[in-house]
mmCIF file of C-alpha atoms and ligand atoms in Angstrom:
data_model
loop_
_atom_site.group_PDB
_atom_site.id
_atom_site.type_symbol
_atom_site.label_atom_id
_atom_site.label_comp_id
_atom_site.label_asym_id
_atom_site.label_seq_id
_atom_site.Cartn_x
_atom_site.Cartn_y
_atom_site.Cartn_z
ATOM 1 C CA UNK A 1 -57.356 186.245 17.991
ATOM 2 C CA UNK A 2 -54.725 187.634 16.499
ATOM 3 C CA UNK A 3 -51.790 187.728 19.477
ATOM 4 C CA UNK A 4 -49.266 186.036 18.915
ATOM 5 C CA UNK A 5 -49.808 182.932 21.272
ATOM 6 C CA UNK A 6 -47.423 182.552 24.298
ATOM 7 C CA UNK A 7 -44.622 179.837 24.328
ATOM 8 C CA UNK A 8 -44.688 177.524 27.446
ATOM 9 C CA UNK A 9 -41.666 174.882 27.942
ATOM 10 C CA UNK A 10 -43.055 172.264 30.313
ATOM 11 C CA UNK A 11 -40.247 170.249 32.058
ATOM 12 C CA UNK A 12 -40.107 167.404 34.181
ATOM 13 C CA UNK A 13 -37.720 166.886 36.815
ATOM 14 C CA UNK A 14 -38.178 164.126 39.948
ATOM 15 C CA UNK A 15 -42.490 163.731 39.766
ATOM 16 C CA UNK A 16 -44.940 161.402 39.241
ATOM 17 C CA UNK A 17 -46.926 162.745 36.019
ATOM 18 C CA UNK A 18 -49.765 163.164 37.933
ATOM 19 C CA UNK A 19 -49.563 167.103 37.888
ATOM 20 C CA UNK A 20 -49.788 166.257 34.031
ATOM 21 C CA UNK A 21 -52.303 164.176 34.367
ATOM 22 C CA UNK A 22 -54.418 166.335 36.095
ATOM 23 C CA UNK A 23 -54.112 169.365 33.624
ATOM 24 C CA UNK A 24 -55.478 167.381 30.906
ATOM 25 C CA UNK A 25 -58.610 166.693 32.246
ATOM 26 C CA UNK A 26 -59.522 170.548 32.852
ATOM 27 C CA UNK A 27 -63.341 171.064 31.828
ATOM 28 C CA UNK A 28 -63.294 174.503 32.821
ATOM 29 C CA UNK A 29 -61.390 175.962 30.388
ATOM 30 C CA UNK A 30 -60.816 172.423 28.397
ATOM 31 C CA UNK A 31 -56.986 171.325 28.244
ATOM 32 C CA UNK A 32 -57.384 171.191 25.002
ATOM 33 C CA UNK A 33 -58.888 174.920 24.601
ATOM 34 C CA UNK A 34 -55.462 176.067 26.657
ATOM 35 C CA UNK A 35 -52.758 174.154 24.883
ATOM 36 C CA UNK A 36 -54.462 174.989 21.298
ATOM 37 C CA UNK A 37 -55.861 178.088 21.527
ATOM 38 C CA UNK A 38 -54.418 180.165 24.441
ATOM 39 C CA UNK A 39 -50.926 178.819 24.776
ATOM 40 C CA UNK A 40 -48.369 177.401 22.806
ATOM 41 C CA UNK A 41 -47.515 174.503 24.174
ATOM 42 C CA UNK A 42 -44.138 173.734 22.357
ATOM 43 C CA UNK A 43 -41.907 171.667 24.576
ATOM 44 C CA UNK A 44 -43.755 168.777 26.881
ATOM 45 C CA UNK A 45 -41.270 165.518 27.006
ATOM 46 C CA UNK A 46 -43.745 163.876 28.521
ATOM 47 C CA UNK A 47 -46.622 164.223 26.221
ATOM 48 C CA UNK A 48 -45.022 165.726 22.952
ATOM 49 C CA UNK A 49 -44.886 163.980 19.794
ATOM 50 C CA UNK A 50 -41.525 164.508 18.994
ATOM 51 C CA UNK A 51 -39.022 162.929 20.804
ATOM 52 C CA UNK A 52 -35.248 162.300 21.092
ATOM 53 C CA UNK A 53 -32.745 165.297 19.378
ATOM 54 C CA UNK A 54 -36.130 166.417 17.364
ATOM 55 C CA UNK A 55 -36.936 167.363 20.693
ATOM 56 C CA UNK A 56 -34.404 168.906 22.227
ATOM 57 C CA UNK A 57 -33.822 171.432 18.553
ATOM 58 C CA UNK A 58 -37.194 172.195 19.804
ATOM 59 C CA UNK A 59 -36.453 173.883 22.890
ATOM 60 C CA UNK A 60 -32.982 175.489 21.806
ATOM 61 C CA UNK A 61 -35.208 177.017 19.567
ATOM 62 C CA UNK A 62 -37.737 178.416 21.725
ATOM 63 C CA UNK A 63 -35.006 179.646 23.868
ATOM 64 C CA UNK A 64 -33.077 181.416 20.710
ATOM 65 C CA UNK A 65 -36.439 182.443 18.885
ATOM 66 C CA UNK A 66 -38.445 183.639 22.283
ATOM 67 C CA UNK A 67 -35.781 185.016 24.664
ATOM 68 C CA UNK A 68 -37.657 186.685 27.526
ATOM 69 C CA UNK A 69 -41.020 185.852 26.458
ATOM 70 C CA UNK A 70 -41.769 182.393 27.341
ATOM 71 C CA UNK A 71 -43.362 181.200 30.355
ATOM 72 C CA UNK A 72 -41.195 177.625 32.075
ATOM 73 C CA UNK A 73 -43.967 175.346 33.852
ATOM 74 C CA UNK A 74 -41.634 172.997 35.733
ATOM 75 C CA UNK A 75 -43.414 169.437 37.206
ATOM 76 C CA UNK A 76 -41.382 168.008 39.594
ATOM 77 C CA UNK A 77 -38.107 169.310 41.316
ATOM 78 C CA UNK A 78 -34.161 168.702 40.680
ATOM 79 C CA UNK A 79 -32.363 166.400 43.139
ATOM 80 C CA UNK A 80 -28.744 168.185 43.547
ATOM 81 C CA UNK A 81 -26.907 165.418 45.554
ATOM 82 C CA UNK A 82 -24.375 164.161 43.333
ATOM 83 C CA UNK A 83 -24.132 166.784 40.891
ATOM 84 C CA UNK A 84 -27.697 166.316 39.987
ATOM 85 C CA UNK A 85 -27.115 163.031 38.714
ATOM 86 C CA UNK A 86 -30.770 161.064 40.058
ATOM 87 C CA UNK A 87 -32.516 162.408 37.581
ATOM 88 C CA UNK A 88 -30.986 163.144 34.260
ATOM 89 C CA UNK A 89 -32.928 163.813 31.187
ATOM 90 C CA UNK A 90 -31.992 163.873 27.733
ATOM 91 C CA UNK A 91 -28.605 163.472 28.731
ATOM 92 C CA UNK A 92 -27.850 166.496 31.035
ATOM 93 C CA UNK A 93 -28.683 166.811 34.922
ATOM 94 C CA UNK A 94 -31.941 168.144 35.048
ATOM 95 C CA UNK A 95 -31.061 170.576 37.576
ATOM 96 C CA UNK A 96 -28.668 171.820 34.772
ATOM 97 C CA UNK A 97 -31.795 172.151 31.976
ATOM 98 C CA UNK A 98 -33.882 174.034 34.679
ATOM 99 C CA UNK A 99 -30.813 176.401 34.477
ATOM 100 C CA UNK A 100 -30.503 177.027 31.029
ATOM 101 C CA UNK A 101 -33.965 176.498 29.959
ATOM 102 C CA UNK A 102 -35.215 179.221 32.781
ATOM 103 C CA UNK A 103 -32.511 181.822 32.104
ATOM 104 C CA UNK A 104 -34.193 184.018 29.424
ATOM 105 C CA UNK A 105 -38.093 183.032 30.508
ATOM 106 C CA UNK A 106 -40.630 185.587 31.566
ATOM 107 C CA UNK A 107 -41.526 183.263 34.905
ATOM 108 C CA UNK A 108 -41.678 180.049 35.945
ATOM 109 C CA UNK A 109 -44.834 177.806 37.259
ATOM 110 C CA UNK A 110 -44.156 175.570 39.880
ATOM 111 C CA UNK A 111 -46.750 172.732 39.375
ATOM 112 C CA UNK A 112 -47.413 171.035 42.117
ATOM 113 C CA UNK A 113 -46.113 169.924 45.890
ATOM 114 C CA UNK A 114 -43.446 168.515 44.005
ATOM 115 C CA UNK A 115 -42.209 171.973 42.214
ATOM 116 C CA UNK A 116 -43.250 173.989 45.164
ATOM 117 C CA UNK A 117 -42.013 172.269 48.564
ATOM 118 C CA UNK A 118 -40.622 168.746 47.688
ATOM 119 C CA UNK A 119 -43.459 166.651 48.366
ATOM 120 C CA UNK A 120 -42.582 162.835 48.656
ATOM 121 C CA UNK A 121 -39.138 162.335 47.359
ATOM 122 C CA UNK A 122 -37.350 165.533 49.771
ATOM 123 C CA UNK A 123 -39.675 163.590 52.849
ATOM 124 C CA UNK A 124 -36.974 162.981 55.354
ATOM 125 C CA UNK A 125 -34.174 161.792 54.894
ATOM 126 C CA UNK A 126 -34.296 163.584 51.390
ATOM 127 C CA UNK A 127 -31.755 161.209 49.678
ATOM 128 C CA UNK A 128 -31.326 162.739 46.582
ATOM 129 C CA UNK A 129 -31.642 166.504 48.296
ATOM 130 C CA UNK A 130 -34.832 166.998 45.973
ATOM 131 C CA UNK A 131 -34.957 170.080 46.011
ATOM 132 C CA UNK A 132 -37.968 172.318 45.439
ATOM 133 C CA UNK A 133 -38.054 175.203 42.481
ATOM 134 C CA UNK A 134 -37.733 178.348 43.717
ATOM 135 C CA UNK A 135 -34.634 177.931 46.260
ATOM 136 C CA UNK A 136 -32.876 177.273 42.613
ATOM 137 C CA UNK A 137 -34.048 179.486 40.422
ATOM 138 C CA UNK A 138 -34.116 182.809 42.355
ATOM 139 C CA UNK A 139 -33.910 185.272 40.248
ATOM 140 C CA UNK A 140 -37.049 185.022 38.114
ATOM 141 C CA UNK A 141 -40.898 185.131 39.292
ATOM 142 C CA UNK A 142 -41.738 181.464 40.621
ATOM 143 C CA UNK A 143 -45.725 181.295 41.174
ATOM 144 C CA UNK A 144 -46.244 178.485 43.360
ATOM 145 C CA UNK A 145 -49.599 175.506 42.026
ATOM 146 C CA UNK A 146 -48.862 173.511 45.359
ATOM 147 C CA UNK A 147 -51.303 170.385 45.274
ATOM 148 C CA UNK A 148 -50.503 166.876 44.481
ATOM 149 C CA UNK A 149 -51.702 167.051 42.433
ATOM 150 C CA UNK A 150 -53.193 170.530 41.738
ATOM 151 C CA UNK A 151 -56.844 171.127 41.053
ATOM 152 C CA UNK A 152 -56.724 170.965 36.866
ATOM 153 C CA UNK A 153 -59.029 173.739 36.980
ATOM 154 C CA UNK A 154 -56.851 175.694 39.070
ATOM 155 C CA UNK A 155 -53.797 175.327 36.846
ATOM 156 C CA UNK A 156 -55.991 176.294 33.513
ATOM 157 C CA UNK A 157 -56.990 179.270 35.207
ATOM 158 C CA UNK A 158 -53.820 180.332 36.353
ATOM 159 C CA UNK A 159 -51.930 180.184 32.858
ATOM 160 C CA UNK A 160 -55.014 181.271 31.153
ATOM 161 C CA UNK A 161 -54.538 184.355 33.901
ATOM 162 C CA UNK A 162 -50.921 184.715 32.858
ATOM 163 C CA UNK A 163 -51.159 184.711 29.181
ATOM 164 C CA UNK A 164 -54.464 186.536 29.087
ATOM 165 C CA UNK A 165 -53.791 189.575 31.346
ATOM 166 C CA UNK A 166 -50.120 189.168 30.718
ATOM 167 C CA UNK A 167 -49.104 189.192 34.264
ATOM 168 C CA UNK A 168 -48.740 187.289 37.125
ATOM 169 C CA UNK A 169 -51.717 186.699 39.761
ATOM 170 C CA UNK A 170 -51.782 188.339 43.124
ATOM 171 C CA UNK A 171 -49.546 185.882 45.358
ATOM 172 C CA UNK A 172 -49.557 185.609 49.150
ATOM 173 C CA UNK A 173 -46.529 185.346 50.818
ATOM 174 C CA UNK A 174 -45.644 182.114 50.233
ATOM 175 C CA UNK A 175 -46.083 182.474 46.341
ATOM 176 C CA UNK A 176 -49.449 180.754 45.720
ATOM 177 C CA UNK A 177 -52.165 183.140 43.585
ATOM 178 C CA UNK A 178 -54.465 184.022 46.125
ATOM 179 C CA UNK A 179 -57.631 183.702 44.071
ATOM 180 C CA UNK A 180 -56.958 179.681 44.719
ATOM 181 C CA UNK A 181 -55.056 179.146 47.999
ATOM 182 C CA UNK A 182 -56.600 182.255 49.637
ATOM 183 C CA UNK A 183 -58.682 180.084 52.198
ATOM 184 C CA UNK A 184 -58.495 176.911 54.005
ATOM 185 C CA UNK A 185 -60.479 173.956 53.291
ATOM 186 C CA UNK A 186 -62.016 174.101 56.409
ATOM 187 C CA UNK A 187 -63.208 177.566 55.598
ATOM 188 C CA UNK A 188 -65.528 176.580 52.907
ATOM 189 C CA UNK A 189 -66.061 173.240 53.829
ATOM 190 C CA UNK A 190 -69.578 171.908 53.738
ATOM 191 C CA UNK A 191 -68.963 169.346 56.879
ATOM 192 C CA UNK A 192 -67.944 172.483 58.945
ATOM 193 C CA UNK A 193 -71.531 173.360 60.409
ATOM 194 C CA UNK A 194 -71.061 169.500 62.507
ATOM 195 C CA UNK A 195 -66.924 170.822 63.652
ATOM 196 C CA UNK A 196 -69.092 174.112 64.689
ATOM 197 C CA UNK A 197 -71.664 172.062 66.633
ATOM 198 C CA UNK A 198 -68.825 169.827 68.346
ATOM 199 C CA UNK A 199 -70.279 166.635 66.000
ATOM 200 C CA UNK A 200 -67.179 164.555 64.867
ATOM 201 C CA UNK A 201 -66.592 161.240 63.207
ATOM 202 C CA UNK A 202 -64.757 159.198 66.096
ATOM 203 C CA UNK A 203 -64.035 155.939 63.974
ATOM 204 C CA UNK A 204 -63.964 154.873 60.519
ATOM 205 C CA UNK A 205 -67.680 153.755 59.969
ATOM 206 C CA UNK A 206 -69.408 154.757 63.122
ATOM 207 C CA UNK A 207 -72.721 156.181 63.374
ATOM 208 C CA UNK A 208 -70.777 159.873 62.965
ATOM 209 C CA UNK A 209 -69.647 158.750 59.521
ATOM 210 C CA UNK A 210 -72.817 157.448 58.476
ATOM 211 C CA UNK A 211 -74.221 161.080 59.434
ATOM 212 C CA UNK A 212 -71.575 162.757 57.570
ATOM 213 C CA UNK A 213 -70.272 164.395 61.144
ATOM 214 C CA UNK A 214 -66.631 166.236 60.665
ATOM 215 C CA UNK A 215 -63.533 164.493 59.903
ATOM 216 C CA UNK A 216 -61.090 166.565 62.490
ATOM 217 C CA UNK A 217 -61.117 163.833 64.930
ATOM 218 C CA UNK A 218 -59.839 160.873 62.380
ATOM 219 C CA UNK A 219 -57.129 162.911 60.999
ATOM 220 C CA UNK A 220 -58.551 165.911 58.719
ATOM 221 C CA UNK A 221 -55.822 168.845 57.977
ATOM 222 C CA UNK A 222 -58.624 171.089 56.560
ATOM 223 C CA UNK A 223 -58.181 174.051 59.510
ATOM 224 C CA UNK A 224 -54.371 173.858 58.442
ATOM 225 C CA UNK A 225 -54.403 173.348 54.368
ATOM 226 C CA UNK A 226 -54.653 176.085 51.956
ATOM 227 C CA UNK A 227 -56.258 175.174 48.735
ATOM 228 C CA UNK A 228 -59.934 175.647 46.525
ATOM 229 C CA UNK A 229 -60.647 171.861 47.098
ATOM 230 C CA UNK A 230 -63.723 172.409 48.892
ATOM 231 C CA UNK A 231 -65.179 175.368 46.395
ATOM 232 C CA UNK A 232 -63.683 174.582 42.925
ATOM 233 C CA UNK A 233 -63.643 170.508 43.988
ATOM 234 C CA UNK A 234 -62.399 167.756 41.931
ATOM 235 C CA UNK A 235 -64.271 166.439 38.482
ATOM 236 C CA UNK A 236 -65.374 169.303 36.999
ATOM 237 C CA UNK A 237 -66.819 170.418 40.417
ATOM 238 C CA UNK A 238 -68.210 166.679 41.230
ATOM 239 C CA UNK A 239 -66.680 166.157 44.268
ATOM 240 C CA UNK A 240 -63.319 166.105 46.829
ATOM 241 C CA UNK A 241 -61.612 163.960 49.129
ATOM 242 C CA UNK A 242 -63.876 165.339 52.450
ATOM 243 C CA UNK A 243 -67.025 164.756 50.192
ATOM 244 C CA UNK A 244 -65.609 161.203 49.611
ATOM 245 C CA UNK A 245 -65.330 160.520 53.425
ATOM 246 C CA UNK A 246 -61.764 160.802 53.848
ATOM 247 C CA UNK A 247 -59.850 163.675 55.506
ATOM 248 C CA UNK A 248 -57.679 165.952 54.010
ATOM 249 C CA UNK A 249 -54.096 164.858 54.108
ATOM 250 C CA UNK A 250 -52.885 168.818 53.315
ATOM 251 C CA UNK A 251 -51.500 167.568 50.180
ATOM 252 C CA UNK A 252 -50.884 171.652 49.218
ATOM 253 C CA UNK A 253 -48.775 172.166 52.328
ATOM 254 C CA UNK A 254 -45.479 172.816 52.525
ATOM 255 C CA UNK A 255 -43.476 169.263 53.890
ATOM 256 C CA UNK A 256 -46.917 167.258 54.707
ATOM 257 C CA UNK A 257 -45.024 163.947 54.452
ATOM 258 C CA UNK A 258 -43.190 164.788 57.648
ATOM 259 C CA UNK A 259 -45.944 166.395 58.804
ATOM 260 C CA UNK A 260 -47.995 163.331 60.162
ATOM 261 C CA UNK A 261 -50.728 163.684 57.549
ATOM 262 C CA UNK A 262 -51.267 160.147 57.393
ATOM 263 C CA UNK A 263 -53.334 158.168 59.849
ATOM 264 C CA UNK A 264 -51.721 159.614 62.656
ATOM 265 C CA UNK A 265 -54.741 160.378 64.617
ATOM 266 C CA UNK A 266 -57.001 157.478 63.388
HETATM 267 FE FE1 SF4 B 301 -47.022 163.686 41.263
HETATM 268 FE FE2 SF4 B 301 -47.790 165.004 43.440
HETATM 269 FE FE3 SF4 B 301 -45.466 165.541 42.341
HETATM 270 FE FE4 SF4 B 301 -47.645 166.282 41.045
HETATM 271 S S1 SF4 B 301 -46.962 167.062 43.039
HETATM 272 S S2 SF4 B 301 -45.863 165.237 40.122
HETATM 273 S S3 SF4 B 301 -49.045 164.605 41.616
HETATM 274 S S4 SF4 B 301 -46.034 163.564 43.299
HETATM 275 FE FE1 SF4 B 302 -62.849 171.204 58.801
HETATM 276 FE FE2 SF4 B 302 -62.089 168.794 57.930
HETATM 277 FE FE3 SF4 B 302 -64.170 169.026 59.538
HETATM 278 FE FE4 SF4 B 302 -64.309 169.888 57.008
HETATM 279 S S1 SF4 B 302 -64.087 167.736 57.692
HETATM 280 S S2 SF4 B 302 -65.073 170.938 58.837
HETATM 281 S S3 SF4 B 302 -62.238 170.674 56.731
HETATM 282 S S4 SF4 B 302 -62.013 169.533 60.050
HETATM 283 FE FE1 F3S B 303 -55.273 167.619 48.907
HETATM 284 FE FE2 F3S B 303 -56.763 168.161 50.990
HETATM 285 FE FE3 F3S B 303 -57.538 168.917 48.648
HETATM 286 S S1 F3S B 303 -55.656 166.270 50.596
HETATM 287 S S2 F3S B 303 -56.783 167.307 47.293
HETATM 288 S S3 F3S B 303 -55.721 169.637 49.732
HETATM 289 S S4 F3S B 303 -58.847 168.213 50.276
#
């Protein structure tokens, strides 16, 4: 109760909002628990109140005030075809902000598929040259919340993790925590006694899908996706996409747009 609550400076680069979206609708701990209790949450442009140059005084003061002891959570990735210029916040190349903004943090947190690979906007032929976090800023600790979006439980827990223990998790080799992107989904997936027992959905509605048979055969990426969909699940635990009938489209994985996640099989 009495520590000094850490600073996080949440940026947004090319994304959808959906990474942000998803955070605030952690139950377990409640977004609102994080941002007002365990972190300080002092630099959003997406969801802060202030706005315009209030803003931006903001984060130069952060920077001056916190030098080495704030934590960047980045959403989305920089494009740096044309000097950066497709996306361009508050009136520099956001590429450029990343820069300055991540130069005296502690880490960064790449939210997302978009942060950590690409995701959508680097899918071939990558016009902008969207590129992902950590082949830009390489000389700080980037942990890796691939997903799109992520779990929200998974990305209270890790920054409740960071600020709590004051460390980083235990990543894998790709830079995920290993706590959530440990296993794959067809590890822990409750559909995988019918893959064991050669029982498969063949088409969309069939008798297999009324039996809730496996989802390999119409396109599922669970053997080959790394991610806590199918233990921590979506809703506050209620349910995920396998449990809603669908395959998984490896939305966690490295390039899955190229990958032929979609429909290919069906
Ligand atoms: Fe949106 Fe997906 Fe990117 Fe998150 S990772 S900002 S959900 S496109
Ligand atoms: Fe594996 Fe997908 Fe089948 Fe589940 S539905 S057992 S994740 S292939
Ligand atoms: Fe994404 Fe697959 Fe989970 S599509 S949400 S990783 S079940």
């Amino acid at each position: 109760e009495t520590k000094p609550r850490v600073p996080v400076i949440w940026l947004h680069g090319l994304e959808c909002t959906c990474c942000t979206e998803s955070f605030i609708r952690s139950a377990h701990p409640l977004a609102k628990d994080a941002i007002l209790s365990l972190i300080s949450l002092d630099y959003d442009d997406t969801i802060m109140a202030a706005a315009g140059h209030q803003a931006e005084a903001i984060l130069d003061d952060i920077i001056k005030n916190y030098k080495g002891n704030y934590i960047v959570a980045v959403e989305g990735n920089p494009p740096l075809n044309e000097d950066g210029m497709f996306c361009f916040p508050g009136g520099e190349p956001f590429v450029e902000k990343l820069r300055r903004v991540s130069a005296d943090a502690k880490a960064l947190i790449a939210w997302g598929s978009c942060a950590s690979w690409g995701c959508v906007q680097a899918a071939k032929p990558n016009p902008t040259r969207a590129t992902p976090v950590h082949q830009v800023i390489t000389d700080k600790p980037v942990i890796k919340v691939p997903g799109c979006p992520p779990i929200p439980e998974v990305m209270a827990a890790v920054i409740t993790y960071m600020v709590t223990f004051d460390r980083i998790p235990e990543l894998d080799r790709q830079g995920r925590p290993k706590m959530f992107y440990g296993q794959r989904i067809h590890d822990k997936c409750y559909r995988r006694p019918h893959f064991d027992a050669g029982q498969f959905v063949e088409s969309w509605d069939d008798e297999g899908a009324r039996k809730g048979y496996c989802l390999y055969k119409v396109g599922c990426k669970g053997p080959t996706t790394y991610n806590a969909c199918s233990t921590v699940r979506w809703n506050g635990g209620v349910s995920f996409p396998i449990q809603s009938g669908h395959g998984c489209i490896g939305c966690s994985e490295e390039g899955f747009w190229d990958k032929g996640s979609f429909y290919d099989r069906v």
